[in-house]
XYZ file of C-alpha atoms in Angstrom:
590
model
C -9.889 -7.544 -25.901
C -10.319 -3.795 -26.266
C -11.731 -2.352 -23.055
C -11.440 0.797 -21.031
C -12.786 2.140 -17.757
C -12.935 5.237 -15.593
C -10.586 6.030 -12.705
C -12.006 7.240 -9.434
C -10.684 9.534 -6.729
C -10.457 8.928 -2.994
C -13.532 8.245 -0.982
C -15.111 10.921 1.201
C -17.002 10.566 4.465
C -19.854 13.121 4.552
C -21.472 13.419 7.953
C -24.773 15.113 8.696
C -24.987 14.982 12.453
C -23.159 14.290 15.703
C -22.360 10.724 16.620
C -24.070 10.987 19.972
C -27.393 12.014 18.462
C -26.955 9.361 15.774
C -26.438 6.643 18.339
C -29.422 7.767 20.400
C -31.528 7.587 17.284
C -30.287 4.118 16.461
C -31.244 2.847 19.888
C -34.871 3.735 19.173
C -34.940 1.787 15.924
C -34.024 4.512 13.481
C -32.718 1.798 11.178
C -35.322 0.221 8.893
C -33.975 -3.154 7.864
C -36.570 -3.420 5.144
C -35.171 -0.275 3.541
C -31.615 -1.457 4.012
C -32.375 -4.774 2.390
C -33.904 -2.949 -0.573
C -30.666 -1.041 -1.145
C -31.161 2.148 0.947
C -32.591 5.334 -0.297
C -34.057 4.645 -3.726
C -32.530 5.670 -7.073
C -30.909 8.840 -5.733
C -28.861 6.715 -3.290
C -27.403 4.346 -5.881
C -23.816 4.524 -7.051
C -23.064 5.617 -10.566
C -21.877 2.199 -11.645
C -20.270 2.756 -15.015
C -22.287 1.463 -17.947
C -19.991 2.556 -20.758
C -19.604 0.131 -23.652
C -15.899 -0.397 -22.886
C -16.312 -3.913 -21.539
C -19.044 -6.452 -22.103
C -21.100 -7.310 -19.005
C -20.588 -10.936 -20.014
C -17.073 -10.671 -18.567
C -18.444 -10.375 -15.043
C -21.841 -12.015 -15.537
C -23.828 -13.059 -13.582
C -22.317 -10.743 -10.939
C -24.017 -7.349 -10.620
C -21.701 -4.387 -9.908
C -24.750 -2.323 -8.964
C -25.950 -4.749 -6.316
C -22.401 -5.032 -4.960
C -22.226 -1.258 -4.614
C -25.615 -1.161 -2.916
C -24.504 -3.778 -0.379
C -21.290 -1.920 0.373
C -23.257 1.289 0.881
C -25.384 -0.415 3.528
C -22.518 -2.187 5.291
C -20.371 0.962 5.292
C -23.144 3.276 6.499
C -23.065 5.145 9.802
C -26.016 3.048 10.915
C -23.753 0.001 11.240
C -21.183 1.864 13.379
C -18.175 0.169 11.811
C -19.394 -3.376 12.518
C -17.238 -4.116 15.583
C -17.761 -7.545 17.166
C -19.955 -7.375 20.263
C -21.234 -3.887 19.472
C -24.734 -2.693 18.503
C -23.292 -2.560 14.979
C -22.810 -6.328 15.049
C -26.474 -6.935 15.866
C -27.565 -4.749 12.940
C -25.044 -6.340 10.598
C -25.999 -9.896 11.472
C -29.720 -9.134 11.151
C -29.166 -7.542 7.738
C -27.079 -10.461 6.503
C -29.673 -13.000 7.621
C -32.330 -11.010 5.773
C -30.192 -11.055 2.621
C -29.646 -14.817 2.918
C -33.385 -15.335 3.303
C -34.266 -13.140 0.336
C -31.775 -14.974 -1.857
C -33.370 -18.278 -0.850
C -30.521 -19.929 1.010
C -30.925 -22.526 3.735
C -29.641 -21.930 7.270
C -26.231 -23.513 7.809
C -25.523 -22.470 11.403
C -26.001 -24.100 14.757
C -29.264 -25.774 15.736
C -30.809 -25.181 12.337
C -30.212 -21.422 12.512
C -28.280 -18.882 10.502
C -25.434 -18.215 12.928
C -22.577 -19.908 14.696
C -21.662 -18.611 18.136
C -18.051 -17.454 18.504
C -16.984 -16.909 22.140
C -14.436 -14.106 22.372
C -12.237 -12.858 25.159
C -11.081 -9.247 25.233
C -8.056 -8.210 27.271
C -6.189 -4.963 27.735
C -2.941 -4.710 29.666
C -2.394 -1.654 31.843
C 0.751 0.176 32.900
C 3.397 -2.271 34.145
C 4.430 -2.102 37.783
C 7.527 -4.071 36.806
C 9.143 -4.713 33.410
C 12.840 -5.569 33.355
C 15.670 -7.942 32.557
C 17.934 -8.619 35.552
C 21.553 -9.740 35.163
C 24.154 -10.880 37.689
C 25.351 -7.353 38.471
C 22.776 -4.987 37.017
C 19.171 -4.575 35.911
C 17.908 -3.277 32.558
C 14.459 -1.638 32.804
C 12.234 -1.873 29.702
C 9.354 0.344 28.626
C 6.097 -0.853 27.087
C 5.575 0.542 23.539
C 9.119 1.955 23.410
C 11.233 -1.161 23.961
C 8.674 -3.958 23.977
C 5.024 -4.414 23.184
C 3.106 -7.267 24.763
C -0.451 -8.492 25.245
C -2.037 -11.548 26.800
C -4.727 -13.955 25.696
C -5.247 -15.297 29.206
C -8.218 -14.265 31.333
C -6.128 -13.156 34.299
C -6.502 -9.923 36.247
C -2.728 -9.589 36.574
C 0.039 -10.791 34.284
C 3.005 -11.932 36.366
C 6.309 -13.393 35.210
C 9.171 -13.631 37.684
C 12.792 -14.275 36.784
C 12.103 -16.264 33.608
C 15.089 -17.329 31.528
C 15.372 -15.922 27.982
C 16.121 -18.387 25.173
C 16.963 -17.236 21.641
C 15.484 -19.786 19.224
C 16.499 -18.143 15.954
C 13.545 -18.081 13.574
C 11.744 -20.665 15.709
C 10.954 -22.907 12.757
C 10.195 -26.603 13.011
C 9.746 -27.811 9.419
C 10.662 -31.508 9.023
C 9.579 -31.473 5.371
C 12.273 -28.862 4.706
C 14.902 -30.467 6.906
C 14.830 -27.629 9.428
C 14.543 -27.555 13.212
C 15.577 -24.493 15.178
C 14.656 -26.003 18.543
C 16.883 -29.094 18.704
C 14.903 -30.405 21.687
C 15.433 -27.336 23.905
C 13.321 -27.132 27.043
C 11.228 -23.929 26.934
C 8.917 -24.667 29.846
C 8.514 -21.586 31.991
C 10.888 -19.583 29.795
C 10.677 -16.659 27.374
C 11.310 -17.679 23.764
C 12.901 -14.930 21.658
C 12.340 -15.219 17.893
C 13.426 -13.520 14.697
C 10.597 -12.497 12.374
C 10.066 -14.037 8.927
C 11.787 -17.146 7.503
C 15.379 -18.406 7.841
C 16.132 -17.469 4.214
C 14.635 -13.965 4.303
C 18.005 -12.218 4.672
C 20.077 -14.993 3.101
C 22.699 -14.180 0.484
C 22.568 -16.214 -2.762
C 25.581 -18.312 -1.787
C 24.149 -19.376 1.576
C 22.837 -22.934 1.831
C 19.477 -21.770 3.162
C 18.798 -19.470 0.208
C 15.452 -20.387 -1.346
C 14.697 -23.122 1.183
C 11.632 -21.216 2.407
C 10.699 -19.482 -0.825
C 13.233 -16.679 -0.672
C 11.595 -13.313 -0.077
C 8.137 -14.888 -0.263
C 6.984 -15.540 3.296
C 5.801 -18.993 4.349
C 3.587 -19.580 7.346
C 6.705 -20.309 9.376
C 7.605 -16.640 9.024
C 4.378 -15.288 10.500
C 4.253 -14.039 14.085
C 1.180 -16.181 14.694
C 3.124 -19.357 13.952
C 5.908 -18.333 16.325
C 3.482 -17.685 19.186
C 1.800 -21.022 18.522
C 5.121 -22.861 18.516
C 6.102 -21.219 21.798
C 2.824 -22.376 23.347
C 3.229 -25.908 22.020
C 6.636 -26.094 23.676
C 5.509 -24.809 27.069
C 7.042 -21.318 27.022
C 5.543 -18.802 29.428
C 6.179 -15.969 26.986
C 7.280 -15.153 23.445
C 9.011 -12.035 22.139
C 9.697 -11.456 18.451
C 12.549 -9.156 17.478
C 11.008 -6.508 15.250
C 12.535 -5.275 12.051
C 10.504 -3.374 9.491
C 11.579 -5.337 6.428
C 10.933 -8.748 7.948
C 7.639 -7.791 9.589
C 6.474 -5.701 6.587
C 5.354 -2.893 8.885
C 6.783 -0.251 11.157
C 7.038 -0.388 14.954
C 4.160 2.111 15.052
C 1.896 -0.574 13.595
C 3.007 -3.081 16.229
C 2.035 -0.793 19.119
C -1.143 0.638 17.520
C -3.619 -1.661 19.397
C -2.594 -0.063 22.701
C -2.344 -3.269 24.703
C -5.723 -4.543 23.533
C -6.200 -8.112 22.366
C -9.073 -10.308 21.236
C -8.870 -14.069 21.227
C -11.129 -17.070 21.190
C -11.970 -17.962 24.767
C -9.983 -21.130 25.406
C -8.779 -23.258 28.279
C -6.498 -26.204 28.872
C -3.990 -27.277 26.245
C -5.179 -24.818 23.603
C -4.293 -21.680 25.528
C -1.731 -19.297 24.042
C 1.460 -18.329 25.842
C 0.833 -16.150 28.877
C 2.682 -13.191 27.356
C 3.140 -12.631 23.628
C 4.667 -9.637 21.988
C 7.539 -7.889 20.239
C 10.851 -6.360 21.211
C 12.409 -3.588 19.149
C 15.753 -4.270 17.499
C 17.557 -1.574 19.564
C 16.147 -2.976 22.803
C 16.885 -6.575 21.830
C 20.430 -5.684 20.870
C 20.933 -4.116 24.302
C 19.339 -7.062 26.140
C 21.638 -9.511 24.319
C 24.734 -7.321 24.694
C 24.365 -7.075 28.476
C 24.283 -10.877 28.510
C 27.522 -10.921 26.518
C 25.894 -11.907 23.220
C 26.098 -10.330 19.762
C 22.599 -10.275 18.238
C 23.753 -9.390 14.682
C 26.117 -12.365 14.737
C 23.355 -14.638 16.064
C 21.109 -13.505 13.207
C 23.664 -14.911 10.773
C 24.004 -18.156 12.746
C 20.225 -18.575 12.741
C 20.322 -18.920 8.940
C 22.193 -22.215 9.291
C 20.503 -25.574 9.741
C 23.026 -26.384 12.465
C 21.845 -23.476 14.641
C 21.077 -24.392 18.252
C 19.051 -22.319 20.747
C 21.042 -19.976 22.959
C 20.065 -19.222 26.558
C 21.015 -15.678 27.528
C 23.547 -16.134 30.364
C 22.356 -14.942 33.783
C 19.505 -12.914 32.245
C 16.074 -13.115 33.872
C 12.893 -11.470 32.613
C 10.237 -10.164 35.025
C 6.862 -8.546 34.413
C 3.965 -7.491 36.630
C 1.040 -5.680 35.002
C -2.724 -5.386 35.615
C -5.098 -6.773 32.984
C -8.703 -5.841 32.177
C -10.700 -8.861 30.997
C -14.147 -9.081 29.436
C -16.041 -11.760 27.513
C -18.452 -11.466 24.621
C -20.156 -13.583 22.041
C -20.001 -12.825 18.356
C -21.472 -14.642 15.390
C -20.545 -16.110 12.049
C -23.433 -15.975 9.566
C -23.796 -19.141 7.483
C -26.107 -20.085 4.607
C -26.026 -22.928 2.110
C -27.526 -24.657 -0.870
C -27.612 -28.402 -0.218
C -26.067 -30.558 -2.930
C -28.372 -32.750 -4.980
C -25.963 -35.681 -5.343
C -23.169 -35.203 -2.813
C -24.576 -33.178 0.092
C -21.692 -34.192 2.378
C -19.166 -32.507 0.064
C -18.801 -28.740 0.270
C -17.567 -25.787 -1.746
C -17.235 -22.655 0.414
C -17.234 -18.915 -0.320
C -16.423 -16.502 2.482
C -15.601 -12.939 3.548
C -15.522 -11.137 6.884
C -18.333 -8.834 7.956
C -16.482 -7.106 10.794
C -14.537 -3.839 10.713
C -12.982 -1.656 13.436
C -16.078 0.036 14.804
C -15.927 3.409 16.528
C -12.772 5.047 17.875
C -11.094 8.384 18.531
C -9.122 10.177 15.841
C -5.890 12.113 16.401
C -7.913 15.138 17.544
C -9.905 13.102 20.040
C -13.101 13.110 17.994
C -15.240 9.996 17.795
C -15.206 8.509 14.291
C -16.579 5.441 12.569
C -14.144 3.201 10.717
C -16.688 2.093 8.121
C -14.913 -0.796 6.373
C -16.868 -0.330 3.147
C -14.149 -1.938 1.037
C -12.524 -3.907 3.877
C -14.456 -6.081 3.776
C -17.848 -4.856 2.632
C -16.622 -5.634 -0.877
C -15.984 -9.271 -0.025
C -19.358 -9.696 1.678
C -21.037 -8.131 -1.365
C -19.208 -10.679 -3.494
C -20.405 -13.590 -1.364
C -24.006 -12.391 -1.693
C -23.674 -12.090 -5.474
C -22.235 -15.580 -5.804
C -25.081 -16.928 -3.665
C -27.624 -15.245 -5.956
C -25.931 -16.724 -9.011
C -26.026 -20.247 -7.596
C -29.632 -19.908 -6.505
C -30.686 -18.702 -9.965
C -29.220 -21.800 -11.611
C -29.717 -25.539 -11.221
C -29.226 -27.083 -7.810
C -25.500 -27.776 -7.302
C -24.456 -31.403 -6.951
C -22.237 -30.566 -3.987
C -23.346 -28.388 -1.079
C -22.265 -24.771 -1.471
C -21.780 -22.757 1.726
C -21.737 -18.968 2.027
C -19.968 -17.599 5.083
C -19.741 -14.125 6.611
C -17.079 -14.282 9.313
C -16.691 -12.281 12.484
C -13.491 -10.934 14.051
C -11.160 -11.220 11.073
C -9.663 -7.892 12.041
C -8.971 -9.293 15.511
C -6.903 -12.225 14.233
C -9.060 -14.374 11.881
C -11.024 -15.505 14.921
C -14.408 -16.251 13.362
C -13.008 -18.391 10.564
C -10.587 -20.047 12.983
C -13.476 -20.951 15.268
C -15.352 -22.486 12.346
C -12.283 -24.459 11.268
C -12.088 -25.872 14.801
C -15.878 -26.429 14.960
C -16.946 -27.002 11.335
C -20.574 -27.172 10.302
C -19.547 -29.356 7.336
C -16.666 -31.868 7.249
C -13.408 -30.110 6.335
C -11.911 -33.306 4.940
C -14.735 -33.194 2.370
C -14.614 -29.449 1.747
C -13.296 -29.243 -1.809
C -12.100 -25.639 -1.589
C -12.458 -22.361 0.256
C -12.715 -19.144 -1.791
C -12.060 -15.916 0.113
C -12.517 -12.286 -0.971
C -10.943 -9.501 1.077
C -10.565 -5.920 -0.251
C -11.620 -5.762 -3.895
C -10.685 -2.813 -6.066
C -13.152 -0.091 -7.029
C -11.291 1.407 -10.015
C -12.896 -0.538 -12.854
C -12.022 -3.372 -15.241
C -8.369 -4.353 -15.434
C -6.063 -6.473 -17.545
C -4.759 -8.346 -14.502
C -5.709 -9.872 -11.179
C -3.468 -10.918 -8.275
C -3.447 -14.203 -6.389
C -1.932 -14.154 -2.913
C 0.163 -17.213 -2.184
C 0.173 -18.218 -5.844
C 1.530 -21.679 -6.534
C 0.187 -23.275 -3.366
C -2.545 -25.466 -4.879
C -4.343 -26.488 -8.059
C -7.495 -24.469 -7.417
C -5.353 -21.364 -7.876
C -4.380 -22.722 -11.292
C -8.077 -23.029 -12.115
C -8.633 -19.383 -11.194
C -5.735 -18.382 -13.457
C -7.301 -20.314 -16.338
C -10.632 -18.603 -15.718
C -8.921 -15.217 -15.748
C -7.426 -16.025 -19.132
C -10.912 -16.711 -20.481
C -11.916 -13.261 -19.241
C -9.082 -11.779 -21.297
C -7.000 -11.100 -18.186
C -3.814 -12.466 -16.695
C -3.360 -13.839 -13.186
C -0.220 -12.590 -11.453
C 1.377 -13.579 -8.155
C 1.229 -10.928 -5.443
C 3.706 -8.129 -5.993
C 5.188 -8.164 -2.466
C 5.127 -11.776 -1.233
C 7.463 -10.923 1.655
C 4.496 -9.249 3.339
C 2.848 -12.640 3.782
C -0.629 -11.556 2.641
C -1.523 -15.214 2.165
C -1.368 -15.626 5.935
C -3.532 -12.620 6.804
C -7.057 -13.451 5.638
C -9.859 -15.868 6.452
C -8.776 -18.601 4.062
C -5.777 -19.321 6.301
C -7.555 -21.410 8.998
C -8.894 -23.599 6.185
C -5.468 -23.960 4.598
C -4.049 -24.957 7.966
C -6.810 -27.567 8.214
C -5.760 -28.892 4.810
C -8.522 -27.389 2.650
C -7.220 -26.034 -0.698
C -7.863 -22.304 -0.973
C -7.908 -19.398 -3.388
C -7.939 -15.847 -2.053
C -8.306 -12.586 -3.948
C -6.987 -9.471 -2.218
C -6.621 -6.460 -4.498
C -4.055 -4.877 -2.169
C -1.633 -7.501 -3.501
C -0.473 -5.418 -6.477
C -1.284 -2.534 -8.795
C -4.234 -3.102 -11.132
C -3.417 -2.630 -14.814
C -6.583 -0.660 -15.518
C -8.122 -0.511 -18.945
C -8.158 3.237 -18.600
C -4.850 4.541 -17.334
C -2.952 1.265 -17.029
C -0.654 0.545 -14.106
C -0.103 4.239 -13.213
C -3.833 4.683 -12.635
C -3.988 1.395 -10.739
C -1.075 2.484 -8.559
C -2.863 5.749 -7.785
C -6.030 3.897 -6.786
C -4.189 1.560 -4.434
C -2.040 4.284 -2.923
C -5.125 6.439 -2.331
C -6.978 3.497 -0.815
C -4.112 2.621 1.527
C -4.432 6.100 3.055
C -7.933 5.004 4.077
C -7.067 1.416 5.011
C -8.589 0.722 8.446
C -9.530 4.397 8.698
C -12.817 6.309 8.720
C -12.476 7.206 5.046
C -12.879 3.592 3.938
C -16.462 4.604 3.199
C -18.805 4.080 0.267
C -18.458 6.426 -2.706
C -20.892 6.982 -5.586
C -17.877 7.426 -7.888
C -16.694 3.849 -7.613
C -16.501 1.705 -10.737
C -17.339 -1.653 -9.224
C -16.966 -3.638 -12.428
C -13.357 -4.486 -11.617
C -14.445 -6.057 -8.337
C -17.263 -7.851 -10.153
C -14.744 -9.367 -12.571
C -12.825 -10.800 -9.631
C -15.973 -12.167 -7.989
C -16.993 -13.759 -11.297
C -13.651 -15.568 -11.412
C -14.248 -17.311 -8.110
C -17.869 -18.048 -9.006
C -16.797 -19.697 -12.268
C -14.235 -21.943 -10.609
C -16.435 -22.701 -7.594
C -19.388 -23.564 -9.808
C -17.291 -26.064 -11.766
C -16.268 -27.703 -8.491
C -19.859 -27.763 -7.263
C -20.863 -29.812 -10.322
C -17.897 -32.169 -10.316
C -16.231 -34.880 -8.284
C -12.796 -33.344 -8.561
C -10.651 -32.605 -5.519
C -8.129 -29.758 -5.775
C -4.671 -30.667 -4.496
C -1.867 -28.859 -2.688
C 1.347 -28.495 -4.643
C 4.433 -30.465 -3.544
C 6.353 -28.518 -0.929
C 3.344 -26.639 0.459
C 3.340 -26.626 4.246
C -0.370 -27.563 4.151
C -0.105 -30.654 1.964
C 0.665 -33.095 4.779
C -2.481 -32.194 6.711
C -4.701 -32.795 3.674
C -2.954 -36.082 2.909
C -4.002 -37.497 6.281
C -7.665 -37.473 5.214
C -7.159 -38.665 1.620
C -8.943 -41.959 2.283
C -12.320 -40.240 2.802
C -11.933 -38.696 -0.664
C -11.146 -41.954 -2.395
C -7.417 -41.466 -2.013
C -7.335 -37.930 -3.427
């Protein structure tokens, strides 16, 4: 297929007034939701969506690049203040989304016959520690928050106290019976601090080591994610969890670890579901020193941890203590849910989702208040969900129910989607698949598309086949060691056993029709400068057709599922297959 496209430059963030005056104006209803719903500003406000005859619109039909751009312009506007959960920007975002759902003709799919699902959130911020140390038999090693360790808490306590807790090195902290691996060997972690290595047991393995390839090699499994390690520590009764940081294994620098400044959001929980009291990271230099003063060689233990015979090691005569004040607040946020009820199988669901939240307002390096707009992350995904909803509504009624979700608090730890997975509005055992869009590219049509976590399930194979029909090729993510599959809103559904397919255009360099991979690399590198920053803002120079192609892929596969009785399956060896298998009987054994 002979196609070409235009390449765009970096986005800009024009401002025409001070934030204080803007916010005052917003509080007196400066925002007209009718205008926003219409696309904001008339023809002069529309993006210059490319209309060159280099690619047939049939490739991305029935998805409209223009409407996607219009939606991203609204969601990324100053009026929405960066869409932080619990902020005035959330109220405006939720109201706008509900209006879009109504205009499309969806049915409410939230609680009590409404459009939303309440998500109770807890916000904590740790202060300056009064005490942070490891004491030994003859000496004490003081530690410094953000320099040596970085910790937060998900507990609603006004003071975080740990006194003389034992430290237990648990290697990679993996319990994977299906892979013949157990790092814990029955160790008692109650009241203790579990110390983990980041990533999987085979991440640093040499080819001749027995563990090599057991966890996918450089491709991260869920066992390698920090979230899994914290969860495992909590399940085993630990009072705290520290993960030894290294840049390669974590896929980000120490500066990224400490960037939240002691702030944490979590779902408000109690009882057995609570996280460990303290969760955090310890730098490699600090960890090496902590182990050495206990007479242990951390580099040597790293090698031992790559063996199935590894057993946990308690640091001799080492006791960890912490005393720090905590600020706690509670808020309610909202998922926005719409649906089209199935004509033949209304109890079976196909789901499309993206997160509406971004990072809100914050101070830049110069101390100025800025808005982190989130136009691409994840205004692009929300725009895709709306387009897919329009396409379904314009066609015949689907045989299965199709749900359209806009999640809250993804940027705070996938909290909105996790809450839904724990409190589903449709049975998860009869949810055929979840399709997630998070950060779509704005550089135009491409020869390729990337699937994060490729090879996990059969619905991903269906997306690859649909890409081939578009004249494109589906590729696995370029850097699987970063674990992108475990960082977006499809993950809570995967963990609940629902087969998933997620498109994230940060997963590799687009091979653009105009400029090829070099131009695609430039787009992604330029975008990453703006990732989670104020300059992730709408631009009239975007060529949204590339994003529309991706959205059309998921629509095509989801539509086929909505008019079938097929059930996608996890591939053998996937860590999520066993959970799905437990509910096979309700799907006729599938």
